[in-house]
Tab-separated table of C-alpha atoms in Angstrom:
chain	number	residue	atom	x	y	z
W	82	UNK	CA	11.049	11.898	3.433
W	83	UNK	CA	12.815	8.275	3.034
W	84	UNK	CA	13.259	7.212	-0.604
W	85	UNK	CA	13.180	3.537	-1.041
W	86	UNK	CA	14.952	2.219	-4.194
W	87	UNK	CA	14.130	-1.153	-5.253
W	88	UNK	CA	16.326	-3.318	-7.639
W	89	UNK	CA	16.256	-4.795	-10.075
W	90	UNK	CA	13.435	-3.148	-11.881
W	91	UNK	CA	12.549	-6.517	-13.543
W	92	UNK	CA	13.604	-9.880	-12.811
W	93	UNK	CA	13.193	-12.537	-15.404
W	94	UNK	CA	13.146	-16.087	-14.057
W	95	UNK	CA	11.727	-19.504	-14.444
W	96	UNK	CA	9.606	-21.507	-12.088
W	97	UNK	CA	11.447	-23.169	-9.568
W	98	UNK	CA	14.104	-20.540	-9.348
W	99	UNK	CA	15.051	-18.360	-6.649
W	100	UNK	CA	14.231	-14.674	-6.715
W	101	UNK	CA	16.147	-11.940	-4.515
W	102	UNK	CA	14.685	-8.651	-4.487
W	103	UNK	CA	16.346	-5.676	-2.954
W	104	UNK	CA	15.117	-2.559	-1.250
W	105	UNK	CA	17.372	0.149	-0.229
W	106	UNK	CA	16.407	3.315	1.910
W	107	UNK	CA	17.838	6.747	1.660
W	108	UNK	CA	18.367	6.703	5.432
W	109	UNK	CA	18.265	3.813	8.203
W	110	UNK	CA	14.976	3.127	10.153
W	111	UNK	CA	13.856	0.220	12.501
W	112	UNK	CA	13.451	-2.976	10.701
W	113	UNK	CA	10.130	-3.298	12.609
W	114	UNK	CA	8.739	-0.877	10.043
W	115	UNK	CA	9.592	-2.668	6.986
W	116	UNK	CA	6.888	-4.237	4.893
W	117	UNK	CA	6.479	-6.067	1.436
W	118	UNK	CA	3.476	-6.363	-0.745
W	119	UNK	CA	2.583	-8.406	-3.796
W	120	UNK	CA	0.504	-6.819	-6.588
W	121	UNK	CA	-0.951	-8.829	-9.537
W	122	UNK	CA	-2.476	-7.087	-12.518
W	123	UNK	CA	-5.834	-5.624	-11.883
W	124	UNK	CA	-5.634	-6.349	-8.117
W	125	UNK	CA	-4.946	-4.555	-4.979
W	126	UNK	CA	-1.663	-5.093	-3.296
W	127	UNK	CA	-1.536	-7.980	-0.888
W	128	UNK	CA	0.413	-7.887	2.387
W	129	UNK	CA	3.412	-10.509	2.276
W	130	UNK	CA	5.791	-9.513	4.876
W	131	UNK	CA	5.843	-7.162	7.770
W	132	UNK	CA	8.403	-6.209	10.488
W	133	UNK	CA	11.084	-7.016	7.820
W	134	UNK	CA	10.682	-10.932	8.300
W	135	UNK	CA	7.316	-11.912	9.497
W	136	UNK	CA	5.010	-13.447	7.079
W	137	UNK	CA	1.391	-12.272	6.964
W	138	UNK	CA	-1.388	-14.567	7.317
W	139	UNK	CA	-1.717	-17.440	4.758
W	140	UNK	CA	1.625	-16.513	2.928
W	141	UNK	CA	3.766	-19.460	2.194
W	142	UNK	CA	7.065	-20.069	3.594
W	143	UNK	CA	8.761	-19.929	0.356
W	144	UNK	CA	8.598	-16.126	0.986
W	145	UNK	CA	11.049	-14.711	3.363
W	146	UNK	CA	12.417	-11.199	4.345
W	147	UNK	CA	15.621	-10.124	5.756
W	148	UNK	CA	17.740	-6.959	6.544
W	149	UNK	CA	18.195	-4.124	8.779
W	150	UNK	CA	19.339	-0.350	8.792
W	151	UNK	CA	18.721	0.779	5.194
W	152	UNK	CA	19.160	-2.398	3.180
W	153	UNK	CA	16.325	-5.035	3.055
W	154	UNK	CA	15.712	-8.196	0.933
W	155	UNK	CA	12.762	-10.157	0.022
W	156	UNK	CA	13.499	-13.836	-1.048
W	157	UNK	CA	11.175	-16.145	-2.793
W	158	UNK	CA	13.035	-19.562	-2.570
W	159	UNK	CA	11.284	-21.524	-5.437
W	160	UNK	CA	9.015	-19.464	-7.736
W	161	UNK	CA	5.576	-20.807	-8.303
W	162	UNK	CA	3.507	-19.688	-11.191
W	163	UNK	CA	1.373	-17.738	-9.085
W	164	UNK	CA	4.476	-15.686	-7.609
W	165	UNK	CA	4.974	-13.743	-10.936
W	166	UNK	CA	3.651	-10.242	-9.976
W	167	UNK	CA	5.036	-6.909	-8.856
W	168	UNK	CA	6.549	-6.611	-5.454
W	169	UNK	CA	6.790	-3.228	-3.490
W	170	UNK	CA	8.469	-2.485	-0.207
W	171	UNK	CA	7.041	0.002	2.094
W	172	UNK	CA	8.601	1.871	5.105
W	173	UNK	CA	6.719	3.006	8.056
W	174	UNK	CA	9.861	4.463	9.909
W	175	UNK	CA	9.358	8.171	9.135
W	176	UNK	CA	6.190	10.109	8.066
W	177	UNK	CA	5.284	10.180	5.027
W	178	UNK	CA	5.147	6.523	4.676
W	179	UNK	CA	6.737	5.543	1.243
W	180	UNK	CA	6.799	2.802	-1.069
W	181	UNK	CA	9.696	1.640	-3.476
W	182	UNK	CA	9.098	1.811	-7.219
W	183	UNK	CA	8.467	-1.932	-7.375
W	184	UNK	CA	10.415	-4.901	-8.773
W	185	UNK	CA	8.506	-6.909	-11.493
W	186	UNK	CA	9.163	-10.620	-11.399
W	187	UNK	CA	8.452	-12.059	-14.747
W	188	UNK	CA	8.424	-15.452	-16.443
W	189	UNK	CA	11.574	-15.950	-18.263
D	71	UNK	CA	-12.851	-11.016	8.032
D	72	UNK	CA	-13.174	-7.188	7.235
D	73	UNK	CA	-13.998	-5.911	3.731
D	74	UNK	CA	-13.324	-2.617	2.328
D	75	UNK	CA	-15.144	-1.192	-0.874
D	76	UNK	CA	-14.442	2.222	-2.606
D	77	UNK	CA	-17.085	4.191	-4.288
D	78	UNK	CA	-17.398	7.498	-6.067
D	79	UNK	CA	-17.350	9.213	-9.424
D	80	UNK	CA	-14.886	7.686	-11.903
D	81	UNK	CA	-14.694	10.983	-13.662
D	82	UNK	CA	-13.814	14.427	-12.172
D	83	UNK	CA	-13.251	17.752	-14.072
D	84	UNK	CA	-10.007	19.559	-13.682
D	85	UNK	CA	-10.134	21.954	-10.752
D	86	UNK	CA	-12.922	20.153	-9.102
D	87	UNK	CA	-12.873	18.073	-6.108
D	88	UNK	CA	-12.419	14.051	-5.945
D	89	UNK	CA	-14.818	12.550	-3.453
D	90	UNK	CA	-14.594	8.846	-2.587
D	91	UNK	CA	-16.020	6.775	0.238
D	92	UNK	CA	-14.740	3.369	1.574
D	93	UNK	CA	-17.373	1.306	3.293
D	94	UNK	CA	-16.046	-1.112	5.795
D	95	UNK	CA	-17.994	-4.361	6.512
D	96	UNK	CA	-17.169	-7.335	8.482
D	97	UNK	CA	-15.891	-5.173	11.456
D	98	UNK	CA	-16.177	-1.940	13.082
D	99	UNK	CA	-14.139	1.229	11.782
D	100	UNK	CA	-13.800	1.993	15.729
D	101	UNK	CA	-11.250	-0.789	16.228
D	102	UNK	CA	-7.656	-0.080	16.985
D	103	UNK	CA	-6.660	0.484	13.334
D	104	UNK	CA	-5.758	3.339	11.202
D	105	UNK	CA	-7.860	3.808	8.058
D	106	UNK	CA	-5.850	4.705	4.986
D	107	UNK	CA	-6.060	6.002	1.412
D	108	UNK	CA	-3.329	4.944	-1.190
D	109	UNK	CA	-3.241	5.723	-4.849
D	110	UNK	CA	-1.480	4.475	-7.999
D	111	UNK	CA	-1.157	6.365	-11.114
D	112	UNK	CA	-1.594	4.141	-14.258
D	113	UNK	CA	1.346	1.961	-14.543
D	114	UNK	CA	3.024	3.433	-11.722
D	115	UNK	CA	3.726	2.675	-8.052
D	116	UNK	CA	2.022	3.358	-4.815
D	117	UNK	CA	1.541	6.687	-2.920
D	118	UNK	CA	0.365	7.149	0.499
D	119	UNK	CA	-2.205	9.830	0.779
D	120	UNK	CA	-3.229	9.868	4.417
D	121	UNK	CA	-4.817	8.029	7.343
D	122	UNK	CA	-7.326	8.470	10.088
D	123	UNK	CA	-7.801	6.898	13.397
D	124	UNK	CA	-11.496	6.815	14.880
D	125	UNK	CA	-10.510	9.118	17.520
D	126	UNK	CA	-10.280	11.910	15.062
D	127	UNK	CA	-6.309	11.764	14.636
D	128	UNK	CA	-5.194	12.381	11.170
D	129	UNK	CA	-2.090	12.102	9.192
D	130	UNK	CA	-1.462	13.313	5.491
D	131	UNK	CA	1.392	13.138	3.068
D	132	UNK	CA	2.804	16.824	3.076
D	133	UNK	CA	2.849	16.591	-0.747
D	134	UNK	CA	-0.934	16.599	-0.905
D	135	UNK	CA	-1.789	18.149	2.600
D	136	UNK	CA	-3.127	21.472	1.347
D	137	UNK	CA	-5.822	19.517	-0.831
D	138	UNK	CA	-6.632	16.483	1.317
D	139	UNK	CA	-9.224	15.894	3.886
D	140	UNK	CA	-9.792	12.508	5.255
D	141	UNK	CA	-12.995	12.142	7.405
D	142	UNK	CA	-15.038	9.440	9.015
D	143	UNK	CA	-18.630	8.637	9.608
D	144	UNK	CA	-18.912	6.017	12.505
D	145	UNK	CA	-22.634	5.451	12.168
D	146	UNK	CA	-22.213	4.408	8.536
D	147	UNK	CA	-18.980	2.539	9.233
D	148	UNK	CA	-17.155	4.178	6.429
D	149	UNK	CA	-14.432	6.889	5.912
D	150	UNK	CA	-13.913	9.244	3.034
D	151	UNK	CA	-11.446	11.037	1.002
D	152	UNK	CA	-11.738	14.573	-0.473
D	153	UNK	CA	-9.137	15.958	-2.832
D	154	UNK	CA	-9.476	19.341	-4.112
D	155	UNK	CA	-8.150	21.413	-7.094
D	156	UNK	CA	-7.335	18.181	-8.966
D	157	UNK	CA	-5.465	18.122	-12.122
D	158	UNK	CA	-4.592	15.200	-14.737
D	159	UNK	CA	-1.625	14.302	-12.338
D	160	UNK	CA	-4.433	13.030	-9.696
D	161	UNK	CA	-5.576	10.417	-12.250
D	162	UNK	CA	-5.052	7.168	-10.461
D	163	UNK	CA	-6.501	4.105	-8.940
D	164	UNK	CA	-7.525	5.001	-5.471
D	165	UNK	CA	-7.330	2.291	-2.686
D	166	UNK	CA	-8.546	2.279	0.884
D	167	UNK	CA	-6.807	0.283	3.188
D	168	UNK	CA	-6.675	-0.792	6.907
D	169	UNK	CA	-3.368	-0.612	8.885
D	170	UNK	CA	-3.256	-3.814	11.028
D	171	UNK	CA	-3.689	-3.733	14.806
D	172	UNK	CA	0.057	-4.006	14.919
D	173	UNK	CA	0.145	-0.518	13.511
D	174	UNK	CA	3.243	0.588	11.708
D	175	UNK	CA	4.830	-2.842	12.622
D	176	UNK	CA	1.951	-4.821	10.879
D	177	UNK	CA	1.354	-3.161	7.438
D	178	UNK	CA	-1.790	-2.792	5.455
D	179	UNK	CA	-3.667	-6.081	6.175
D	180	UNK	CA	-6.769	-5.372	4.312
D	181	UNK	CA	-7.412	-3.431	0.965
D	182	UNK	CA	-10.415	-2.381	-1.089
D	183	UNK	CA	-10.447	-3.449	-4.807
D	184	UNK	CA	-9.542	-0.026	-5.843
D	185	UNK	CA	-11.459	2.488	-8.021
D	186	UNK	CA	-10.216	4.211	-10.954
D	187	UNK	CA	-10.523	8.022	-10.994
D	188	UNK	CA	-9.836	10.062	-14.221
D	189	UNK	CA	-9.452	13.893	-14.213
D	190	UNK	CA	-10.799	15.053	-17.590
D	191	UNK	CA	-13.025	17.791	-19.089
């Protein structure tokens, strides 16, 4: 199965700063099949980005995704208070579909 | 807007069977979507359990395949998860979710709120 490794495990930043989250895969797959979710405490995950770079409905443009092959990135250009959460990447390239272990973005 | 709601026992005894149902409202379960179960152990990440299409097509995580059955009741617009021979390692929040009409290129665009199932005697 494809293992997704997210880094860093925790990102401590202040509102207004830029966040860069990495998701690296154990093998390459089509960028069409890389998805990002945001999860806040006590809530279900929320779809942020699909197809590596396409924002889901209602997602603000401060969120952007990029990458290809086995190396993908989620960028939050300027952190808003509501962006502090855990972010997961997921691949649909090869079954079983797998998730990264998550990156927690916390307030510094 | 489609909504998903999980239901089922919050406590299951070891070696027993975990049974959950996901009620779908605001849309039909026979649309061009795969219907999915995902779980999250306390304080841990997300694990894909399996998924079903209204045609009857199924796909399971190999790590759970011998113990999992996902089924669908179109008349009730709901789908279900059965996980047998449970142990404490199966304690988790169980989510049902919908894969978007874009399929693998679209991600899970609707989620239930999740239900915590504890395995304990």
